[in-house]
Amino acid sequence: ILKDNDVKATFFVVGTMSTGKIRSIYEAGHAIGLHTNTHELSKSNSKYVYKDYNSFINDLKGISDIVYERTGIRSNLTRFPGGSATAKARLDSNDFAEIKETLKENGYTYFDWNIDSGDTHYKSPSKDYVMGEIRKGLRKNGELKKEVCILMHDIKNVTVEALPEIISELKELGYTFKRLDSKCDNFAFY
């Protein structure tokens, strides 16, 4: 769908993705970001990514190594599982501050989104629901946002189903598509 519409995207990958998927994302010219190796958000799991500073950094290093093995690149883009607000809420405040400083010192830029497609809000949200969430998110105080960063999950069938319509509507509204990079200051949070 992205290729057919001449659109580049950023995929924040996890360690459970197949080797072929990560490699094909890279070969198609999309950006690869790091979304931690396990993405484990359950406190009952020993691999809980927000247990402490070391758990997060080790998990991030794990996905960085996997991406490097599969593509030969070291990505400097990352996204906290659940977003930075979730990380801040679940981590000790000192650990969160230290993680942010470590990311900055090592050349990482972390990203959040300013529109949530809602594709994970329910077990099986409808295409209409996802389209409605995106349409609502495009406006602030009645005006179209100048730049948007939309959270979507490629593992969700509804996202794949809605993607052609999302691309078409955004293009009709005058938006252009680009990969995220460390220079996208409007969405970067150090």
JSON list of C-alpha atoms in Angstrom, two decimals:
[
{"chain": "A", "resi": 1, "resn": "ILE", "atom": "CA", "xyz": [0.00, 0.00, 0.00]},
{"chain": "A", "resi": 2, "resn": "LEU", "atom": "CA", "xyz": [2.82, 2.40, 0.88]},
{"chain": "A", "resi": 3, "resn": "LYS", "atom": "CA", "xyz": [4.69, 1.58, -2.32]},
{"chain": "A", "resi": 4, "resn": "ASP", "atom": "CA", "xyz": [1.55, 1.93, -4.46]},
{"chain": "A", "resi": 5, "resn": "ASN", "atom": "CA", "xyz": [0.99, 5.40, -2.98]},
{"chain": "A", "resi": 6, "resn": "ASP", "atom": "CA", "xyz": [4.64, 6.51, -3.06]},
{"chain": "A", "resi": 7, "resn": "VAL", "atom": "CA", "xyz": [4.67, 6.95, 0.71]},
{"chain": "A", "resi": 8, "resn": "LYS", "atom": "CA", "xyz": [7.58, 6.43, 3.08]},
{"chain": "A", "resi": 9, "resn": "ALA", "atom": "CA", "xyz": [6.94, 5.71, 6.74]},
{"chain": "A", "resi": 10, "resn": "THR", "atom": "CA", "xyz": [8.77, 5.00, 9.97]},
{"chain": "A", "resi": 11, "resn": "PHE", "atom": "CA", "xyz": [8.42, 1.59, 11.56]},
{"chain": "A", "resi": 12, "resn": "PHE", "atom": "CA", "xyz": [9.31, 1.30, 15.24]},
{"chain": "A", "resi": 13, "resn": "VAL", "atom": "CA", "xyz": [10.26, -2.37, 15.45]},
{"chain": "A", "resi": 14, "resn": "VAL", "atom": "CA", "xyz": [10.39, -4.91, 18.25]},
{"chain": "A", "resi": 15, "resn": "GLY", "atom": "CA", "xyz": [12.53, -8.02, 18.61]},
{"chain": "A", "resi": 16, "resn": "THR", "atom": "CA", "xyz": [9.67, -10.39, 17.85]},
{"chain": "A", "resi": 17, "resn": "MET", "atom": "CA", "xyz": [9.41, -9.17, 14.23]},
{"chain": "A", "resi": 18, "resn": "SER", "atom": "CA", "xyz": [10.70, -11.65, 11.70]},
{"chain": "A", "resi": 19, "resn": "THR", "atom": "CA", "xyz": [14.10, -11.06, 10.13]},
{"chain": "A", "resi": 20, "resn": "GLY", "atom": "CA", "xyz": [12.45, -10.71, 6.74]},
{"chain": "A", "resi": 21, "resn": "LYS", "atom": "CA", "xyz": [10.10, -7.95, 7.84]},
{"chain": "A", "resi": 22, "resn": "ILE", "atom": "CA", "xyz": [12.80, -5.74, 9.31]},
{"chain": "A", "resi": 23, "resn": "ARG", "atom": "CA", "xyz": [15.02, -6.28, 6.27]},
{"chain": "A", "resi": 24, "resn": "SER", "atom": "CA", "xyz": [12.18, -5.58, 3.79]},
{"chain": "A", "resi": 25, "resn": "ILE", "atom": "CA", "xyz": [11.18, -2.39, 5.65]},
{"chain": "A", "resi": 26, "resn": "TYR", "atom": "CA", "xyz": [14.75, -1.16, 5.35]},
{"chain": "A", "resi": 27, "resn": "GLU", "atom": "CA", "xyz": [15.13, -2.22, 1.71]},
{"chain": "A", "resi": 28, "resn": "ALA", "atom": "CA", "xyz": [11.88, -0.43, 0.78]},
{"chain": "A", "resi": 29, "resn": "GLY", "atom": "CA", "xyz": [13.41, 2.85, 1.99]},
{"chain": "A", "resi": 30, "resn": "HIS", "atom": "CA", "xyz": [11.38, 3.27, 5.16]},
{"chain": "A", "resi": 31, "resn": "ALA", "atom": "CA", "xyz": [12.96, 4.46, 8.40]},
{"chain": "A", "resi": 32, "resn": "ILE", "atom": "CA", "xyz": [13.48, 1.99, 11.19]},
{"chain": "A", "resi": 33, "resn": "GLY", "atom": "CA", "xyz": [13.07, 3.10, 14.76]},
{"chain": "A", "resi": 34, "resn": "LEU", "atom": "CA", "xyz": [13.66, 1.11, 17.93]},
{"chain": "A", "resi": 35, "resn": "HIS", "atom": "CA", "xyz": [10.65, 0.21, 20.05]},
{"chain": "A", "resi": 36, "resn": "THR", "atom": "CA", "xyz": [12.52, -2.00, 22.55]},
{"chain": "A", "resi": 37, "resn": "ASN", "atom": "CA", "xyz": [13.24, -5.68, 22.14]},
{"chain": "A", "resi": 38, "resn": "THR", "atom": "CA", "xyz": [10.47, -7.21, 24.27]},
{"chain": "A", "resi": 39, "resn": "HIS", "atom": "CA", "xyz": [7.91, -4.37, 24.54]},
{"chain": "A", "resi": 40, "resn": "GLU", "atom": "CA", "xyz": [6.95, -6.12, 27.77]},
{"chain": "A", "resi": 41, "resn": "LEU", "atom": "CA", "xyz": [4.59, -3.90, 29.75]},
{"chain": "A", "resi": 42, "resn": "SER", "atom": "CA", "xyz": [3.44, -6.45, 32.33]},
{"chain": "A", "resi": 43, "resn": "LYS", "atom": "CA", "xyz": [5.02, -5.91, 35.74]},
{"chain": "A", "resi": 44, "resn": "SER", "atom": "CA", "xyz": [4.67, -9.64, 36.45]},
{"chain": "A", "resi": 45, "resn": "ASN", "atom": "CA", "xyz": [7.15, -10.48, 33.66]},
{"chain": "A", "resi": 46, "resn": "SER", "atom": "CA", "xyz": [10.85, -10.52, 34.53]},
{"chain": "A", "resi": 47, "resn": "LYS", "atom": "CA", "xyz": [11.54, -8.75, 31.23]},
{"chain": "A", "resi": 48, "resn": "TYR", "atom": "CA", "xyz": [9.35, -5.79, 32.22]},
{"chain": "A", "resi": 49, "resn": "VAL", "atom": "CA", "xyz": [10.84, -2.94, 30.20]},
{"chain": "A", "resi": 50, "resn": "TYR", "atom": "CA", "xyz": [10.02, -0.23, 32.78]},
{"chain": "A", "resi": 51, "resn": "LYS", "atom": "CA", "xyz": [11.35, -2.09, 35.84]},
{"chain": "A", "resi": 52, "resn": "ASP", "atom": "CA", "xyz": [14.30, 0.30, 36.10]},
{"chain": "A", "resi": 53, "resn": "TYR", "atom": "CA", "xyz": [16.98, 2.14, 34.13]},
{"chain": "A", "resi": 54, "resn": "ASN", "atom": "CA", "xyz": [18.99, -1.00, 33.32]},
{"chain": "A", "resi": 55, "resn": "SER", "atom": "CA", "xyz": [15.94, -2.96, 32.16]},
{"chain": "A", "resi": 56, "resn": "PHE", "atom": "CA", "xyz": [15.00, -0.26, 29.68]},
{"chain": "A", "resi": 57, "resn": "ILE", "atom": "CA", "xyz": [18.54, 0.36, 28.37]},
{"chain": "A", "resi": 58, "resn": "ASN", "atom": "CA", "xyz": [19.26, -3.37, 28.00]},
{"chain": "A", "resi": 59, "resn": "ASP", "atom": "CA", "xyz": [15.97, -3.89, 26.17]},
{"chain": "A", "resi": 60, "resn": "LEU", "atom": "CA", "xyz": [16.71, -0.98, 23.83]},
{"chain": "A", "resi": 61, "resn": "LYS", "atom": "CA", "xyz": [20.22, -2.31, 23.20]},
{"chain": "A", "resi": 62, "resn": "GLY", "atom": "CA", "xyz": [18.68, -5.69, 22.37]},
{"chain": "A", "resi": 63, "resn": "ILE", "atom": "CA", "xyz": [16.54, -4.31, 19.53]},
{"chain": "A", "resi": 64, "resn": "SER", "atom": "CA", "xyz": [19.37, -2.07, 18.36]},
{"chain": "A", "resi": 65, "resn": "ASP", "atom": "CA", "xyz": [21.59, -5.14, 17.97]},
{"chain": "A", "resi": 66, "resn": "ILE", "atom": "CA", "xyz": [18.85, -7.06, 16.12]},
{"chain": "A", "resi": 67, "resn": "VAL", "atom": "CA", "xyz": [18.28, -4.19, 13.68]},
{"chain": "A", "resi": 68, "resn": "TYR", "atom": "CA", "xyz": [22.02, -3.91, 13.11]},
{"chain": "A", "resi": 69, "resn": "GLU", "atom": "CA", "xyz": [22.35, -7.65, 12.47]},
{"chain": "A", "resi": 70, "resn": "ARG", "atom": "CA", "xyz": [19.47, -7.60, 9.99]},
{"chain": "A", "resi": 71, "resn": "THR", "atom": "CA", "xyz": [20.20, -4.31, 8.17]},
{"chain": "A", "resi": 72, "resn": "GLY", "atom": "CA", "xyz": [23.73, -3.17, 8.95]},
{"chain": "A", "resi": 73, "resn": "ILE", "atom": "CA", "xyz": [22.46, 0.15, 10.34]},
{"chain": "A", "resi": 74, "resn": "ARG", "atom": "CA", "xyz": [22.28, 1.59, 13.83]},
{"chain": "A", "resi": 75, "resn": "SER", "atom": "CA", "xyz": [19.06, 3.50, 14.18]},
{"chain": "A", "resi": 76, "resn": "ASN", "atom": "CA", "xyz": [19.04, 6.58, 16.42]},
{"chain": "A", "resi": 77, "resn": "LEU", "atom": "CA", "xyz": [15.23, 6.79, 16.49]},
{"chain": "A", "resi": 78, "resn": "THR", "atom": "CA", "xyz": [13.22, 5.33, 19.34]},
{"chain": "A", "resi": 79, "resn": "ARG", "atom": "CA", "xyz": [9.72, 5.29, 20.77]},
{"chain": "A", "resi": 80, "resn": "PHE", "atom": "CA", "xyz": [8.85, 4.32, 24.32]},
{"chain": "A", "resi": 81, "resn": "PRO", "atom": "CA", "xyz": [6.31, 1.47, 24.57]},
{"chain": "A", "resi": 82, "resn": "GLY", "atom": "CA", "xyz": [3.07, 3.28, 25.37]},
{"chain": "A", "resi": 83, "resn": "GLY", "atom": "CA", "xyz": [4.74, 6.62, 24.69]},
{"chain": "A", "resi": 84, "resn": "SER", "atom": "CA", "xyz": [6.88, 8.82, 26.89]},
{"chain": "A", "resi": 85, "resn": "ALA", "atom": "CA", "xyz": [3.96, 9.56, 29.22]},
{"chain": "A", "resi": 86, "resn": "THR", "atom": "CA", "xyz": [3.66, 5.84, 30.00]},
{"chain": "A", "resi": 87, "resn": "ALA", "atom": "CA", "xyz": [7.40, 5.56, 30.56]},
{"chain": "A", "resi": 88, "resn": "LYS", "atom": "CA", "xyz": [7.37, 8.56, 32.88]},
{"chain": "A", "resi": 89, "resn": "ALA", "atom": "CA", "xyz": [4.41, 7.17, 34.83]},
{"chain": "A", "resi": 90, "resn": "ARG", "atom": "CA", "xyz": [5.82, 3.67, 35.24]},
{"chain": "A", "resi": 91, "resn": "LEU", "atom": "CA", "xyz": [9.47, 4.43, 35.91]},
{"chain": "A", "resi": 92, "resn": "ASP", "atom": "CA", "xyz": [11.01, 5.98, 38.98]},
{"chain": "A", "resi": 93, "resn": "SER", "atom": "CA", "xyz": [11.45, 9.69, 38.15]},
{"chain": "A", "resi": 94, "resn": "ASN", "atom": "CA", "xyz": [15.25, 9.45, 38.52]},
{"chain": "A", "resi": 95, "resn": "ASP", "atom": "CA", "xyz": [15.38, 6.44, 36.17]},
{"chain": "A", "resi": 96, "resn": "PHE", "atom": "CA", "xyz": [13.25, 8.25, 33.59]},
{"chain": "A", "resi": 97, "resn": "ALA", "atom": "CA", "xyz": [15.46, 11.35, 33.75]},
{"chain": "A", "resi": 98, "resn": "GLU", "atom": "CA", "xyz": [18.58, 9.20, 33.48]},
{"chain": "A", "resi": 99, "resn": "ILE", "atom": "CA", "xyz": [17.16, 7.30, 30.48]},
{"chain": "A", "resi": 100, "resn": "LYS", "atom": "CA", "xyz": [16.37, 10.56, 28.70]},
{"chain": "A", "resi": 101, "resn": "GLU", "atom": "CA", "xyz": [19.89, 11.83, 29.39]},
{"chain": "A", "resi": 102, "resn": "THR", "atom": "CA", "xyz": [21.46, 8.57, 28.20]},
{"chain": "A", "resi": 103, "resn": "LEU", "atom": "CA", "xyz": [19.41, 8.69, 25.00]},
{"chain": "A", "resi": 104, "resn": "LYS", "atom": "CA", "xyz": [20.48, 12.28, 24.35]},
{"chain": "A", "resi": 105, "resn": "GLU", "atom": "CA", "xyz": [24.16, 11.59, 25.12]},
{"chain": "A", "resi": 106, "resn": "ASN", "atom": "CA", "xyz": [24.14, 8.66, 22.70]},
{"chain": "A", "resi": 107, "resn": "GLY", "atom": "CA", "xyz": [22.51, 10.54, 19.83]},
{"chain": "A", "resi": 108, "resn": "TYR", "atom": "CA", "xyz": [19.01, 9.10, 20.09]},
{"chain": "A", "resi": 109, "resn": "THR", "atom": "CA", "xyz": [15.84, 11.04, 19.41]},
{"chain": "A", "resi": 110, "resn": "TYR", "atom": "CA", "xyz": [12.63, 9.68, 20.87]},
{"chain": "A", "resi": 111, "resn": "PHE", "atom": "CA", "xyz": [9.26, 10.32, 19.34]},
{"chain": "A", "resi": 112, "resn": "ASP", "atom": "CA", "xyz": [5.68, 10.45, 20.46]},
{"chain": "A", "resi": 113, "resn": "TRP", "atom": "CA", "xyz": [2.64, 11.02, 18.27]},
{"chain": "A", "resi": 114, "resn": "ASN", "atom": "CA", "xyz": [0.11, 13.81, 18.04]},
{"chain": "A", "resi": 115, "resn": "ILE", "atom": "CA", "xyz": [-2.66, 11.63, 16.59]},
{"chain": "A", "resi": 116, "resn": "ASP", "atom": "CA", "xyz": [-3.58, 8.16, 17.85]},
{"chain": "A", "resi": 117, "resn": "SER", "atom": "CA", "xyz": [-5.39, 6.18, 15.15]},
{"chain": "A", "resi": 118, "resn": "GLY", "atom": "CA", "xyz": [-7.16, 4.16, 17.84]},
{"chain": "A", "resi": 119, "resn": "ASP", "atom": "CA", "xyz": [-6.26, 0.89, 16.16]},
{"chain": "A", "resi": 120, "resn": "THR", "atom": "CA", "xyz": [-5.42, -0.63, 19.55]},
{"chain": "A", "resi": 121, "resn": "HIS", "atom": "CA", "xyz": [-8.23, 0.95, 21.61]},
{"chain": "A", "resi": 122, "resn": "TYR", "atom": "CA", "xyz": [-10.39, -2.16, 21.36]},
{"chain": "A", "resi": 123, "resn": "LYS", "atom": "CA", "xyz": [-9.81, -5.78, 20.46]},
{"chain": "A", "resi": 124, "resn": "SER", "atom": "CA", "xyz": [-11.23, -5.19, 16.99]},
{"chain": "A", "resi": 125, "resn": "PRO", "atom": "CA", "xyz": [-11.95, -1.52, 16.27]},
{"chain": "A", "resi": 126, "resn": "SER", "atom": "CA", "xyz": [-13.71, -0.80, 12.99]},
{"chain": "A", "resi": 127, "resn": "LYS", "atom": "CA", "xyz": [-12.24, 1.02, 10.03]},
{"chain": "A", "resi": 128, "resn": "ASP", "atom": "CA", "xyz": [-14.80, 3.79, 10.61]},
{"chain": "A", "resi": 129, "resn": "TYR", "atom": "CA", "xyz": [-13.61, 4.16, 14.19]},
{"chain": "A", "resi": 130, "resn": "VAL", "atom": "CA", "xyz": [-9.97, 4.46, 13.11]},
{"chain": "A", "resi": 131, "resn": "MET", "atom": "CA", "xyz": [-10.84, 6.96, 10.38]},
{"chain": "A", "resi": 132, "resn": "GLY", "atom": "CA", "xyz": [-12.89, 8.97, 12.89]},
{"chain": "A", "resi": 133, "resn": "GLU", "atom": "CA", "xyz": [-10.02, 9.10, 15.39]},
{"chain": "A", "resi": 134, "resn": "ILE", "atom": "CA", "xyz": [-7.62, 10.31, 12.71]},
{"chain": "A", "resi": 135, "resn": "ARG", "atom": "CA", "xyz": [-10.07, 12.91, 11.39]},
{"chain": "A", "resi": 136, "resn": "LYS", "atom": "CA", "xyz": [-10.62, 14.25, 14.93]},
{"chain": "A", "resi": 137, "resn": "GLY", "atom": "CA", "xyz": [-6.89, 14.35, 15.56]},
{"chain": "A", "resi": 138, "resn": "LEU", "atom": "CA", "xyz": [-6.13, 16.36, 12.43]},
{"chain": "A", "resi": 139, "resn": "ARG", "atom": "CA", "xyz": [-7.68, 19.50, 13.89]},
{"chain": "A", "resi": 140, "resn": "LYS", "atom": "CA", "xyz": [-6.80, 21.67, 16.84]},
{"chain": "A", "resi": 141, "resn": "ASN", "atom": "CA", "xyz": [-9.16, 24.52, 17.70]},
{"chain": "A", "resi": 142, "resn": "GLY", "atom": "CA", "xyz": [-10.96, 23.86, 14.41]},
{"chain": "A", "resi": 143, "resn": "GLU", "atom": "CA", "xyz": [-7.83, 24.34, 12.31]},
{"chain": "A", "resi": 144, "resn": "LEU", "atom": "CA", "xyz": [-5.83, 21.64, 10.53]},
{"chain": "A", "resi": 145, "resn": "LYS", "atom": "CA", "xyz": [-2.58, 20.86, 12.30]},
{"chain": "A", "resi": 146, "resn": "LYS", "atom": "CA", "xyz": [0.44, 21.89, 10.27]},
{"chain": "A", "resi": 147, "resn": "GLU", "atom": "CA", "xyz": [2.28, 18.64, 10.95]},
{"chain": "A", "resi": 148, "resn": "VAL", "atom": "CA", "xyz": [0.99, 15.33, 12.18]},
{"chain": "A", "resi": 149, "resn": "CYS", "atom": "CA", "xyz": [2.60, 12.15, 13.42]},
{"chain": "A", "resi": 150, "resn": "ILE", "atom": "CA", "xyz": [0.03, 9.35, 13.45]},
{"chain": "A", "resi": 151, "resn": "LEU", "atom": "CA", "xyz": [0.39, 6.28, 15.67]},
{"chain": "A", "resi": 152, "resn": "MET", "atom": "CA", "xyz": [-0.62, 3.15, 13.76]},
{"chain": "A", "resi": 153, "resn": "HIS", "atom": "CA", "xyz": [0.23, -0.50, 14.18]},
{"chain": "A", "resi": 154, "resn": "ASP", "atom": "CA", "xyz": [1.02, -2.56, 11.09]},
{"chain": "A", "resi": 155, "resn": "ILE", "atom": "CA", "xyz": [0.07, -5.77, 12.92]},
{"chain": "A", "resi": 156, "resn": "LYS", "atom": "CA", "xyz": [-3.57, -4.65, 13.05]},
{"chain": "A", "resi": 157, "resn": "ASN", "atom": "CA", "xyz": [-5.76, -5.70, 10.12]},
{"chain": "A", "resi": 158, "resn": "VAL", "atom": "CA", "xyz": [-7.92, -2.60, 10.54]},
{"chain": "A", "resi": 159, "resn": "THR", "atom": "CA", "xyz": [-4.86, -0.40, 9.98]},
{"chain": "A", "resi": 160, "resn": "VAL", "atom": "CA", "xyz": [-4.04, -2.15, 6.74]},
{"chain": "A", "resi": 161, "resn": "GLU", "atom": "CA", "xyz": [-7.69, -1.90, 5.68]},
{"chain": "A", "resi": 162, "resn": "ALA", "atom": "CA", "xyz": [-7.86, 1.84, 6.46]},
{"chain": "A", "resi": 163, "resn": "LEU", "atom": "CA", "xyz": [-4.43, 2.82, 5.13]},
{"chain": "A", "resi": 164, "resn": "PRO", "atom": "CA", "xyz": [-5.40, 3.58, 1.50]},
{"chain": "A", "resi": 165, "resn": "GLU", "atom": "CA", "xyz": [-8.19, 5.88, 2.70]},
{"chain": "A", "resi": 166, "resn": "ILE", "atom": "CA", "xyz": [-5.92, 7.53, 5.28]},
{"chain": "A", "resi": 167, "resn": "ILE", "atom": "CA", "xyz": [-3.29, 8.27, 2.64]},
{"chain": "A", "resi": 168, "resn": "SER", "atom": "CA", "xyz": [-5.86, 9.54, 0.14]},
{"chain": "A", "resi": 169, "resn": "GLU", "atom": "CA", "xyz": [-7.59, 11.87, 2.62]},
{"chain": "A", "resi": 170, "resn": "LEU", "atom": "CA", "xyz": [-4.34, 13.29, 3.96]},
{"chain": "A", "resi": 171, "resn": "LYS", "atom": "CA", "xyz": [-3.05, 13.96, 0.45]},
{"chain": "A", "resi": 172, "resn": "GLU", "atom": "CA", "xyz": [-6.35, 15.67, -0.45]},
{"chain": "A", "resi": 173, "resn": "LEU", "atom": "CA", "xyz": [-5.89, 17.92, 2.60]},
{"chain": "A", "resi": 174, "resn": "GLY", "atom": "CA", "xyz": [-2.42, 18.89, 1.37]},
{"chain": "A", "resi": 175, "resn": "TYR", "atom": "CA", "xyz": [-0.28, 16.77, 3.65]},
{"chain": "A", "resi": 176, "resn": "THR", "atom": "CA", "xyz": [2.91, 15.18, 2.36]},
{"chain": "A", "resi": 177, "resn": "PHE", "atom": "CA", "xyz": [4.51, 12.08, 3.78]},
{"chain": "A", "resi": 178, "resn": "LYS", "atom": "CA", "xyz": [8.03, 11.60, 5.03]},
{"chain": "A", "resi": 179, "resn": "ARG", "atom": "CA", "xyz": [10.03, 9.35, 7.26]},
{"chain": "A", "resi": 180, "resn": "LEU", "atom": "CA", "xyz": [10.87, 10.55, 10.72]},
{"chain": "A", "resi": 181, "resn": "ASP", "atom": "CA", "xyz": [14.47, 11.39, 11.39]},
{"chain": "A", "resi": 182, "resn": "SER", "atom": "CA", "xyz": [16.45, 12.96, 14.18]},
{"chain": "A", "resi": 183, "resn": "LYS", "atom": "CA", "xyz": [15.85, 16.40, 12.66]},
{"chain": "A", "resi": 184, "resn": "CYS", "atom": "CA", "xyz": [12.05, 16.25, 13.13]},
{"chain": "A", "resi": 185, "resn": "ASP", "atom": "CA", "xyz": [12.12, 18.60, 16.10]},
{"chain": "A", "resi": 186, "resn": "ASN", "atom": "CA", "xyz": [8.35, 19.08, 16.20]},
{"chain": "A", "resi": 187, "resn": "PHE", "atom": "CA", "xyz": [7.92, 15.51, 17.39]},
{"chain": "A", "resi": 188, "resn": "ALA", "atom": "CA", "xyz": [11.22, 14.90, 19.12]},
{"chain": "A", "resi": 189, "resn": "PHE", "atom": "CA", "xyz": [11.42, 14.86, 22.88]},
{"chain": "A", "resi": 190, "resn": "TYR", "atom": "CA", "xyz": [14.85, 14.58, 24.42]}
]
